Amino acid sequence: MKKLIKKIISLLKKILINDFFHKYLPLLGVNVGSGRSWKYFRFIGLDRLNGERLDKDSTFPFKDTSLQFVYSSHFIEHVTDDVVENFMNESFRILKRKGVIRIITPDFEKLHNVLLQDDVNFYNDFGFKGRKEWEKYGVENNLVNFTLHFFANYQNIEFEESEKTDFNNPDFYRGPPKIDENLVLQKAKTCNTLDFGSWVISHIPKEYFDFNGHINTFTFEKISQMLKNAGFVNVRRTNIAESKVSQFNYFDKNPSRENISIYVEANKP
């Protein structure tokens, strides 16, 4: 009986408090690339799964200087530079003075060094062991392929289709392009992180390039320059849940991707 009462109270809180205020209080911020039907108190999500696919010409559905916060986690590596530039320009437009943008993406420099240092324990410690369909496609579970997966994974089924609750295609593949391991190691040793990433991405089959895989590589310097080009100032690298914006700290941990991520913040002057 007590459990039932708690459930009823929780439901009433959601209906009478969260949903009510979410509808009638002004928004504080937006989460770009949030996932399906994402919502948080006074925040709203934008995602292609909800039909809000961003491109280089997209306009965010918010007025100029109307929001205080823009958050985006593991989105920019899925789109090209011109889309990222538009995302940053639109974020600058909709943010109020002193508004904050926070961007999280894979720490590609770290992943590059993991490969160069032959750190075989890194992915085990992180808990990534490849995907079950890799064996069927002749992709071994090893350090090279784990690293390639984060630099340039792709899938052979449209993303929107693969994310349906009843999706069950035995031929589905999500993972790295197949490249000779010796060649990968040679390129990793002779290229900087951005050039290595571009080289790996060039091996994604062209017909699957836009199916929402990892198709872009970033370093702090690259993100910082793009943010400055959009007009942002005080660009800084932070750690997980070390923002002055409490909501960002909560978002960072849900889900937490601390071991493989870089956290960058900036302000609108």
PDB file of C-alpha atoms in Angstrom:
ATOM      1  CA  MET A   1       0.000   0.000   0.000  1.00  0.00           C
ATOM      2  CA  LYS A   2       2.830   2.412   0.873  1.00  0.00           C
ATOM      3  CA  LYS A   3       4.522   1.721  -2.474  1.00  0.00           C
ATOM      4  CA  LEU A   4       1.271   2.460  -4.311  1.00  0.00           C
ATOM      5  CA  ILE A   5       0.842   5.755  -2.439  1.00  0.00           C
ATOM      6  CA  LYS A   6       4.422   6.744  -3.303  1.00  0.00           C
ATOM      7  CA  LYS A   7       3.803   5.991  -6.978  1.00  0.00           C
ATOM      8  CA  ILE A   8       0.611   8.078  -6.952  1.00  0.00           C
ATOM      9  CA  ILE A   9       2.407  10.987  -5.262  1.00  0.00           C
ATOM     10  CA  SER A  10       5.261  10.757  -7.765  1.00  0.00           C
ATOM     11  CA  LEU A  11       2.815  10.806 -10.671  1.00  0.00           C
ATOM     12  CA  LEU A  12       0.955  13.781  -9.240  1.00  0.00           C
ATOM     13  CA  LYS A  13       4.230  15.668  -8.824  1.00  0.00           C
ATOM     14  CA  LYS A  14       5.079  14.997 -12.443  1.00  0.00           C
ATOM     15  CA  ILE A  15       1.694  16.124 -13.718  1.00  0.00           C
ATOM     16  CA  LEU A  16       1.020  19.021 -11.369  1.00  0.00           C
ATOM     17  CA  ILE A  17       4.524  20.373 -10.899  1.00  0.00           C
ATOM     18  CA  ASN A  18       7.070  19.295 -13.526  1.00  0.00           C
ATOM     19  CA  ASP A  19       4.803  19.271 -16.576  1.00  0.00           C
ATOM     20  CA  PHE A  20       2.892  22.372 -15.492  1.00  0.00           C
ATOM     21  CA  PHE A  21       5.956  24.517 -14.894  1.00  0.00           C
ATOM     22  CA  HIS A  22       7.735  23.111 -17.923  1.00  0.00           C
ATOM     23  CA  LYS A  23       4.822  24.347 -19.995  1.00  0.00           C
ATOM     24  CA  TYR A  24       4.228  27.748 -18.406  1.00  0.00           C
ATOM     25  CA  LEU A  25       7.618  28.934 -17.106  1.00  0.00           C
ATOM     26  CA  PRO A  26      10.079  30.330 -19.655  1.00  0.00           C
ATOM     27  CA  LEU A  27      12.779  27.956 -20.850  1.00  0.00           C
ATOM     28  CA  LEU A  28      16.265  28.289 -19.440  1.00  0.00           C
ATOM     29  CA  GLY A  29      18.087  26.193 -21.989  1.00  0.00           C
ATOM     30  CA  VAL A  30      18.279  23.638 -24.764  1.00  0.00           C
ATOM     31  CA  ASN A  31      20.048  20.299 -25.116  1.00  0.00           C
ATOM     32  CA  VAL A  32      21.173  19.810 -28.729  1.00  0.00           C
ATOM     33  CA  GLY A  33      21.426  16.168 -29.790  1.00  0.00           C
ATOM     34  CA  SER A  34      19.566  15.147 -26.655  1.00  0.00           C
ATOM     35  CA  GLY A  35      18.028  11.880 -27.796  1.00  0.00           C
ATOM     36  CA  ARG A  36      14.392  10.939 -28.216  1.00  0.00           C
ATOM     37  CA  SER A  37      11.735  12.901 -26.287  1.00  0.00           C
ATOM     38  CA  TRP A  38      14.273  14.373 -23.858  1.00  0.00           C
ATOM     39  CA  LYS A  39      12.949  16.929 -21.388  1.00  0.00           C
ATOM     40  CA  TYR A  40      14.192  18.429 -18.140  1.00  0.00           C
ATOM     41  CA  PHE A  41      12.748  21.109 -15.906  1.00  0.00           C
ATOM     42  CA  ARG A  42      12.857  24.357 -17.947  1.00  0.00           C
ATOM     43  CA  PHE A  43      15.054  22.721 -20.610  1.00  0.00           C
ATOM     44  CA  ILE A  44      14.066  21.188 -23.920  1.00  0.00           C
ATOM     45  CA  GLY A  45      15.878  18.836 -26.283  1.00  0.00           C
ATOM     46  CA  LEU A  46      16.464  18.972 -30.026  1.00  0.00           C
ATOM     47  CA  ASP A  47      17.228  15.712 -31.818  1.00  0.00           C
ATOM     48  CA  ARG A  48      16.870  14.118 -35.253  1.00  0.00           C
ATOM     49  CA  LEU A  49      14.887  11.270 -33.670  1.00  0.00           C
ATOM     50  CA  ASN A  50      12.152  13.843 -33.078  1.00  0.00           C
ATOM     51  CA  GLY A  51      12.351  15.135 -36.640  1.00  0.00           C
ATOM     52  CA  GLU A  52      14.664  18.024 -35.694  1.00  0.00           C
ATOM     53  CA  ARG A  53      17.612  17.141 -37.877  1.00  0.00           C
ATOM     54  CA  LEU A  54      20.190  19.921 -37.888  1.00  0.00           C
ATOM     55  CA  ASP A  55      22.138  20.940 -40.971  1.00  0.00           C
ATOM     56  CA  LYS A  56      24.272  23.875 -42.066  1.00  0.00           C
ATOM     57  CA  ASP A  57      21.184  26.023 -42.669  1.00  0.00           C
ATOM     58  CA  SER A  58      19.043  25.078 -39.660  1.00  0.00           C
ATOM     59  CA  THR A  59      17.513  27.798 -37.515  1.00  0.00           C
ATOM     60  CA  PHE A  60      16.814  26.972 -33.877  1.00  0.00           C
ATOM     61  CA  PRO A  61      13.136  27.496 -32.918  1.00  0.00           C
ATOM     62  CA  PHE A  62      13.969  30.164 -30.333  1.00  0.00           C
ATOM     63  CA  LYS A  63      14.064  33.946 -30.388  1.00  0.00           C
ATOM     64  CA  ASP A  64      17.264  35.979 -30.247  1.00  0.00           C
ATOM     65  CA  THR A  65      18.741  36.310 -26.732  1.00  0.00           C
ATOM     66  CA  SER A  66      15.979  34.162 -25.229  1.00  0.00           C
ATOM     67  CA  LEU A  67      17.879  31.388 -23.391  1.00  0.00           C
ATOM     68  CA  GLN A  68      20.608  31.222 -20.774  1.00  0.00           C
ATOM     69  CA  PHE A  69      22.126  27.818 -21.528  1.00  0.00           C
ATOM     70  CA  VAL A  70      23.009  25.553 -24.450  1.00  0.00           C
ATOM     71  CA  TYR A  71      24.193  22.028 -23.720  1.00  0.00           C
ATOM     72  CA  SER A  72      25.333  19.387 -26.203  1.00  0.00           C
ATOM     73  CA  SER A  73      26.896  16.017 -25.410  1.00  0.00           C
ATOM     74  CA  HIS A  74      28.365  13.706 -28.049  1.00  0.00           C
ATOM     75  CA  PHE A  75      26.640  15.415 -30.936  1.00  0.00           C
ATOM     76  CA  ILE A  76      29.275  17.360 -32.875  1.00  0.00           C
ATOM     77  CA  GLU A  77      31.295  14.248 -33.826  1.00  0.00           C
ATOM     78  CA  HIS A  78      28.217  13.052 -35.758  1.00  0.00           C
ATOM     79  CA  VAL A  79      28.088  16.040 -38.122  1.00  0.00           C
ATOM     80  CA  THR A  80      30.367  17.955 -40.473  1.00  0.00           C
ATOM     81  CA  ASP A  81      32.193  21.189 -39.671  1.00  0.00           C
ATOM     82  CA  ASP A  82      29.676  23.390 -41.483  1.00  0.00           C
ATOM     83  CA  VAL A  83      26.862  21.944 -39.343  1.00  0.00           C
ATOM     84  CA  VAL A  84      28.908  22.522 -36.177  1.00  0.00           C
ATOM     85  CA  GLU A  85      29.610  26.099 -37.229  1.00  0.00           C
ATOM     86  CA  ASN A  86      25.893  26.710 -37.743  1.00  0.00           C
ATOM     87  CA  PHE A  87      25.113  25.078 -34.386  1.00  0.00           C
ATOM     88  CA  MET A  88      27.553  27.425 -32.648  1.00  0.00           C
ATOM     89  CA  ASN A  89      26.303  30.498 -34.524  1.00  0.00           C
ATOM     90  CA  GLU A  90      22.687  29.659 -33.685  1.00  0.00           C
ATOM     91  CA  SER A  91      23.650  29.024 -30.055  1.00  0.00           C
ATOM     92  CA  PHE A  92      25.272  32.454 -29.917  1.00  0.00           C
ATOM     93  CA  ARG A  93      22.148  34.027 -31.407  1.00  0.00           C
ATOM     94  CA  ILE A  94      19.680  32.519 -28.944  1.00  0.00           C
ATOM     95  CA  LEU A  95      21.787  32.974 -25.818  1.00  0.00           C
ATOM     96  CA  LYS A  96      21.413  35.972 -23.565  1.00  0.00           C
ATOM     97  CA  ARG A  97      24.383  38.088 -22.552  1.00  0.00           C
ATOM     98  CA  LYS A  98      26.687  36.005 -20.304  1.00  0.00           C
ATOM     99  CA  GLY A  99      24.858  32.855 -21.419  1.00  0.00           C
ATOM    100  CA  VAL A 100      26.809  29.595 -21.263  1.00  0.00           C
ATOM    101  CA  ILE A 101      27.387  26.898 -23.866  1.00  0.00           C
ATOM    102  CA  ARG A 102      28.792  23.506 -22.848  1.00  0.00           C
ATOM    103  CA  ILE A 103      29.989  20.939 -25.387  1.00  0.00           C
ATOM    104  CA  ILE A 104      31.092  17.371 -24.723  1.00  0.00           C
ATOM    105  CA  THR A 105      32.675  15.182 -27.390  1.00  0.00           C
ATOM    106  CA  PRO A 106      35.122  12.255 -27.434  1.00  0.00           C
ATOM    107  CA  ASP A 107      38.629  13.171 -26.309  1.00  0.00           C
ATOM    108  CA  PHE A 108      40.210  12.172 -29.592  1.00  0.00           C
ATOM    109  CA  GLU A 109      43.719  13.212 -28.551  1.00  0.00           C
ATOM    110  CA  LYS A 110      43.460  10.890 -25.572  1.00  0.00           C
ATOM    111  CA  LEU A 111      42.157   8.038 -27.733  1.00  0.00           C
ATOM    112  CA  HIS A 112      44.948   8.665 -30.244  1.00  0.00           C
ATOM    113  CA  ASN A 113      47.533   8.390 -27.447  1.00  0.00           C
ATOM    114  CA  VAL A 114      45.893   5.224 -26.106  1.00  0.00           C
ATOM    115  CA  LEU A 115      46.599   3.623 -29.478  1.00  0.00           C
ATOM    116  CA  LEU A 116      50.148   4.995 -29.719  1.00  0.00           C
ATOM    117  CA  GLN A 117      50.959   3.796 -26.202  1.00  0.00           C
ATOM    118  CA  ASP A 118      49.420   0.363 -26.821  1.00  0.00           C
ATOM    119  CA  ASP A 119      47.290   0.814 -23.706  1.00  0.00           C
ATOM    120  CA  VAL A 120      45.389  -2.477 -23.966  1.00  0.00           C
ATOM    121  CA  ASN A 121      43.682  -1.973 -20.605  1.00  0.00           C
ATOM    122  CA  PHE A 122      42.055   1.362 -21.413  1.00  0.00           C
ATOM    123  CA  TYR A 123      38.926   0.031 -23.078  1.00  0.00           C
ATOM    124  CA  ASN A 124      38.604  -2.834 -20.602  1.00  0.00           C
ATOM    125  CA  ASP A 125      38.659  -0.326 -17.755  1.00  0.00           C
ATOM    126  CA  PHE A 126      36.093   1.761 -19.613  1.00  0.00           C
ATOM    127  CA  GLY A 127      33.928  -1.303 -20.208  1.00  0.00           C
ATOM    128  CA  PHE A 128      33.906  -1.279 -23.999  1.00  0.00           C
ATOM    129  CA  LYS A 129      34.447  -4.725 -25.533  1.00  0.00           C
ATOM    130  CA  GLY A 130      33.207  -4.220 -29.067  1.00  0.00           C
ATOM    131  CA  ARG A 131      29.789  -5.172 -30.418  1.00  0.00           C
ATOM    132  CA  LYS A 132      28.270  -8.613 -30.880  1.00  0.00           C
ATOM    133  CA  GLU A 133      27.854  -8.297 -34.660  1.00  0.00           C
ATOM    134  CA  TRP A 134      31.535  -7.551 -35.259  1.00  0.00           C
ATOM    135  CA  GLU A 135      32.496 -11.214 -35.420  1.00  0.00           C
ATOM    136  CA  LYS A 136      29.992 -11.815 -38.219  1.00  0.00           C
ATOM    137  CA  TYR A 137      31.606  -9.015 -40.223  1.00  0.00           C
ATOM    138  CA  GLY A 138      35.185 -10.085 -39.524  1.00  0.00           C
ATOM    139  CA  VAL A 139      36.029  -7.229 -37.168  1.00  0.00           C
ATOM    140  CA  GLU A 140      38.223  -8.384 -34.278  1.00  0.00           C
ATOM    141  CA  ASN A 141      37.868  -7.120 -30.723  1.00  0.00           C
ATOM    142  CA  ASN A 142      41.237  -5.444 -30.299  1.00  0.00           C
ATOM    143  CA  LEU A 143      42.819  -2.099 -29.449  1.00  0.00           C
ATOM    144  CA  VAL A 144      43.048  -0.924 -33.064  1.00  0.00           C
ATOM    145  CA  ASN A 145      39.391  -1.566 -33.863  1.00  0.00           C
ATOM    146  CA  PHE A 146      38.189  -0.163 -30.545  1.00  0.00           C
ATOM    147  CA  THR A 147      40.036   3.069 -31.329  1.00  0.00           C
ATOM    148  CA  LEU A 148      38.806   3.147 -34.931  1.00  0.00           C
ATOM    149  CA  HIS A 149      35.269   2.675 -33.639  1.00  0.00           C
ATOM    150  CA  PHE A 150      35.391   5.910 -31.645  1.00  0.00           C
ATOM    151  CA  PHE A 151      37.093   7.824 -34.453  1.00  0.00           C
ATOM    152  CA  ALA A 152      34.825   6.689 -37.287  1.00  0.00           C
ATOM    153  CA  ASN A 153      32.059   4.256 -36.489  1.00  0.00           C
ATOM    154  CA  TYR A 154      29.247   3.890 -38.995  1.00  0.00           C
ATOM    155  CA  GLN A 155      26.159   1.744 -39.435  1.00  0.00           C
ATOM    156  CA  ASN A 156      24.535   0.113 -42.444  1.00  0.00           C
ATOM    157  CA  ILE A 157      20.931   0.973 -41.511  1.00  0.00           C
ATOM    158  CA  GLU A 158      19.453   4.470 -41.296  1.00  0.00           C
ATOM    159  CA  PHE A 159      19.719   5.760 -37.733  1.00  0.00           C
ATOM    160  CA  GLU A 160      16.018   6.553 -37.351  1.00  0.00           C
ATOM    161  CA  GLU A 161      15.172   2.999 -38.431  1.00  0.00           C
ATOM    162  CA  SER A 162      17.731   1.358 -36.142  1.00  0.00           C
ATOM    163  CA  GLU A 163      16.423   3.263 -33.115  1.00  0.00           C
ATOM    164  CA  LYS A 164      12.853   2.012 -33.390  1.00  0.00           C
ATOM    165  CA  THR A 165      11.777  -0.080 -30.409  1.00  0.00           C
ATOM    166  CA  ASP A 166      10.856  -3.059 -32.596  1.00  0.00           C
ATOM    167  CA  PHE A 167      14.027  -2.938 -34.727  1.00  0.00           C
ATOM    168  CA  ASN A 168      15.519  -6.394 -35.242  1.00  0.00           C
ATOM    169  CA  ASN A 169      17.635  -6.732 -38.377  1.00  0.00           C
ATOM    170  CA  PRO A 170      20.120  -9.641 -38.291  1.00  0.00           C
ATOM    171  CA  ASP A 171      22.309  -7.876 -40.864  1.00  0.00           C
ATOM    172  CA  PHE A 172      22.722  -4.699 -38.800  1.00  0.00           C
ATOM    173  CA  TYR A 173      26.289  -3.467 -38.321  1.00  0.00           C
ATOM    174  CA  ARG A 174      27.618  -0.613 -36.231  1.00  0.00           C
ATOM    175  CA  GLY A 175      31.352  -0.308 -35.909  1.00  0.00           C
ATOM    176  CA  PRO A 176      34.610   0.825 -37.488  1.00  0.00           C
ATOM    177  CA  PRO A 177      35.637   0.615 -41.134  1.00  0.00           C
ATOM    178  CA  LYS A 178      37.853  -2.387 -41.910  1.00  0.00           C
ATOM    179  CA  ILE A 179      41.428  -1.148 -42.386  1.00  0.00           C
ATOM    180  CA  ASP A 180      44.723  -3.034 -42.291  1.00  0.00           C
ATOM    181  CA  GLU A 181      46.008  -2.778 -38.710  1.00  0.00           C
ATOM    182  CA  ASN A 182      49.637  -2.144 -39.689  1.00  0.00           C
ATOM    183  CA  LEU A 183      48.534   0.735 -41.896  1.00  0.00           C
ATOM    184  CA  VAL A 184      46.419   2.157 -39.061  1.00  0.00           C
ATOM    185  CA  LEU A 185      49.381   2.072 -36.671  1.00  0.00           C
ATOM    186  CA  GLN A 186      51.640   3.667 -39.266  1.00  0.00           C
ATOM    187  CA  LYS A 187      49.171   6.501 -39.843  1.00  0.00           C
ATOM    188  CA  ALA A 188      48.625   6.955 -36.100  1.00  0.00           C
ATOM    189  CA  LYS A 189      52.369   7.454 -35.632  1.00  0.00           C
ATOM    190  CA  THR A 190      52.861   9.892 -38.505  1.00  0.00           C
ATOM    191  CA  CYS A 191      49.666  11.985 -38.319  1.00  0.00           C
ATOM    192  CA  ASN A 192      48.374  14.452 -35.772  1.00  0.00           C
ATOM    193  CA  THR A 193      45.007  13.663 -34.201  1.00  0.00           C
ATOM    194  CA  LEU A 194      42.887  15.669 -36.635  1.00  0.00           C
ATOM    195  CA  ASP A 195      44.623  14.287 -39.722  1.00  0.00           C
ATOM    196  CA  PHE A 196      44.467  10.752 -38.372  1.00  0.00           C
ATOM    197  CA  GLY A 197      40.759  11.167 -37.725  1.00  0.00           C
ATOM    198  CA  SER A 198      40.130  12.498 -41.232  1.00  0.00           C
ATOM    199  CA  TRP A 199      42.049   9.588 -42.730  1.00  0.00           C
ATOM    200  CA  VAL A 200      40.048   7.006 -40.754  1.00  0.00           C
ATOM    201  CA  ILE A 201      36.740   8.712 -41.577  1.00  0.00           C
ATOM    202  CA  SER A 202      37.633   8.617 -45.296  1.00  0.00           C
ATOM    203  CA  HIS A 203      37.297   4.803 -45.098  1.00  0.00           C
ATOM    204  CA  ILE A 204      33.610   4.907 -44.121  1.00  0.00           C
ATOM    205  CA  PRO A 205      31.584   3.527 -47.071  1.00  0.00           C
ATOM    206  CA  LYS A 206      30.075   6.563 -48.804  1.00  0.00           C
ATOM    207  CA  GLU A 207      26.572   5.100 -48.877  1.00  0.00           C
ATOM    208  CA  TYR A 208      26.547   4.934 -45.060  1.00  0.00           C
ATOM    209  CA  PHE A 209      28.295   8.231 -44.335  1.00  0.00           C
ATOM    210  CA  ASP A 210      25.152  10.092 -43.258  1.00  0.00           C
ATOM    211  CA  PHE A 211      23.635   7.340 -41.113  1.00  0.00           C
ATOM    212  CA  ASN A 212      24.640   9.102 -37.855  1.00  0.00           C
ATOM    213  CA  GLY A 213      28.049   7.580 -37.195  1.00  0.00           C
ATOM    214  CA  HIS A 214      31.177   9.383 -36.046  1.00  0.00           C
ATOM    215  CA  ILE A 215      32.189  11.485 -39.045  1.00  0.00           C
ATOM    216  CA  ASN A 216      34.213  14.294 -37.455  1.00  0.00           C
ATOM    217  CA  THR A 217      37.227  14.693 -35.179  1.00  0.00           C
ATOM    218  CA  PHE A 218      37.875  17.418 -32.617  1.00  0.00           C
ATOM    219  CA  THR A 219      40.589  18.692 -30.335  1.00  0.00           C
ATOM    220  CA  PHE A 220      40.228  21.381 -27.693  1.00  0.00           C
ATOM    221  CA  GLU A 221      42.050  23.805 -29.976  1.00  0.00           C
ATOM    222  CA  LYS A 222      39.645  23.144 -32.843  1.00  0.00           C
ATOM    223  CA  ILE A 223      36.531  23.530 -30.673  1.00  0.00           C
ATOM    224  CA  SER A 224      37.981  26.640 -29.043  1.00  0.00           C
ATOM    225  CA  GLN A 225      38.662  28.335 -32.367  1.00  0.00           C
ATOM    226  CA  MET A 226      35.200  27.493 -33.708  1.00  0.00           C
ATOM    227  CA  LEU A 227      33.559  28.916 -30.591  1.00  0.00           C
ATOM    228  CA  LYS A 228      35.641  32.097 -30.842  1.00  0.00           C
ATOM    229  CA  ASN A 229      34.741  32.429 -34.517  1.00  0.00           C
ATOM    230  CA  ALA A 230      31.074  32.330 -33.477  1.00  0.00           C
ATOM    231  CA  GLY A 231      31.678  35.159 -30.982  1.00  0.00           C
ATOM    232  CA  PHE A 232      32.087  33.264 -27.703  1.00  0.00           C
ATOM    233  CA  VAL A 233      34.653  34.262 -25.086  1.00  0.00           C
ATOM    234  CA  ASN A 234      36.255  32.694 -22.013  1.00  0.00           C
ATOM    235  CA  VAL A 235      36.566  29.319 -23.747  1.00  0.00           C
ATOM    236  CA  ARG A 236      37.791  26.783 -21.223  1.00  0.00           C
ATOM    237  CA  ARG A 237      38.317  23.080 -20.773  1.00  0.00           C
ATOM    238  CA  THR A 238      36.682  21.648 -17.665  1.00  0.00           C
ATOM    239  CA  ASN A 239      36.100  18.263 -16.070  1.00  0.00           C
ATOM    240  CA  ILE A 240      32.907  16.283 -15.689  1.00  0.00           C
ATOM    241  CA  ALA A 241      30.328  17.998 -13.452  1.00  0.00           C
ATOM    242  CA  GLU A 242      32.588  20.992 -12.760  1.00  0.00           C
ATOM    243  CA  SER A 243      30.373  23.639 -14.276  1.00  0.00           C
ATOM    244  CA  LYS A 244      28.880  26.563 -12.390  1.00  0.00           C
ATOM    245  CA  VAL A 245      25.594  25.570 -14.037  1.00  0.00           C
ATOM    246  CA  SER A 246      24.108  22.887 -11.785  1.00  0.00           C
ATOM    247  CA  GLN A 247      21.912  21.481 -14.540  1.00  0.00           C
ATOM    248  CA  PHE A 248      24.969  20.872 -16.717  1.00  0.00           C
ATOM    249  CA  ASN A 249      26.558  18.873 -13.905  1.00  0.00           C
ATOM    250  CA  TYR A 250      23.493  16.669 -13.719  1.00  0.00           C
ATOM    251  CA  PHE A 251      23.436  16.211 -17.504  1.00  0.00           C
ATOM    252  CA  ASP A 252      27.144  15.268 -17.517  1.00  0.00           C
ATOM    253  CA  LYS A 253      26.433  12.263 -15.323  1.00  0.00           C
ATOM    254  CA  ASN A 254      23.326  11.029 -17.160  1.00  0.00           C
ATOM    255  CA  PRO A 255      24.927   9.142 -18.800  1.00  0.00           C
ATOM    256  CA  SER A 256      28.507   9.595 -17.631  1.00  0.00           C
ATOM    257  CA  ARG A 257      31.157   9.299 -20.347  1.00  0.00           C
ATOM    258  CA  GLU A 258      33.996  10.708 -18.291  1.00  0.00           C
ATOM    259  CA  ASN A 259      36.765   8.344 -19.425  1.00  0.00           C
ATOM    260  CA  ILE A 260      36.448   9.180 -23.125  1.00  0.00           C
ATOM    261  CA  SER A 261      35.213  12.772 -23.130  1.00  0.00           C
ATOM    262  CA  ILE A 262      36.430  16.326 -23.307  1.00  0.00           C
ATOM    263  CA  TYR A 263      34.298  19.039 -21.643  1.00  0.00           C
ATOM    264  CA  VAL A 264      34.386  22.580 -23.057  1.00  0.00           C
ATOM    265  CA  GLU A 265      32.505  25.693 -21.942  1.00  0.00           C
ATOM    266  CA  ALA A 266      32.303  29.258 -23.175  1.00  0.00           C
ATOM    267  CA  ASN A 267      30.271  32.422 -22.599  1.00  0.00           C
ATOM    268  CA  LYS A 268      28.450  34.927 -24.740  1.00  0.00           C
ATOM    269  CA  PRO A 269      29.910  38.365 -23.915  1.00  0.00           C
TER     270      PRO A 269
END
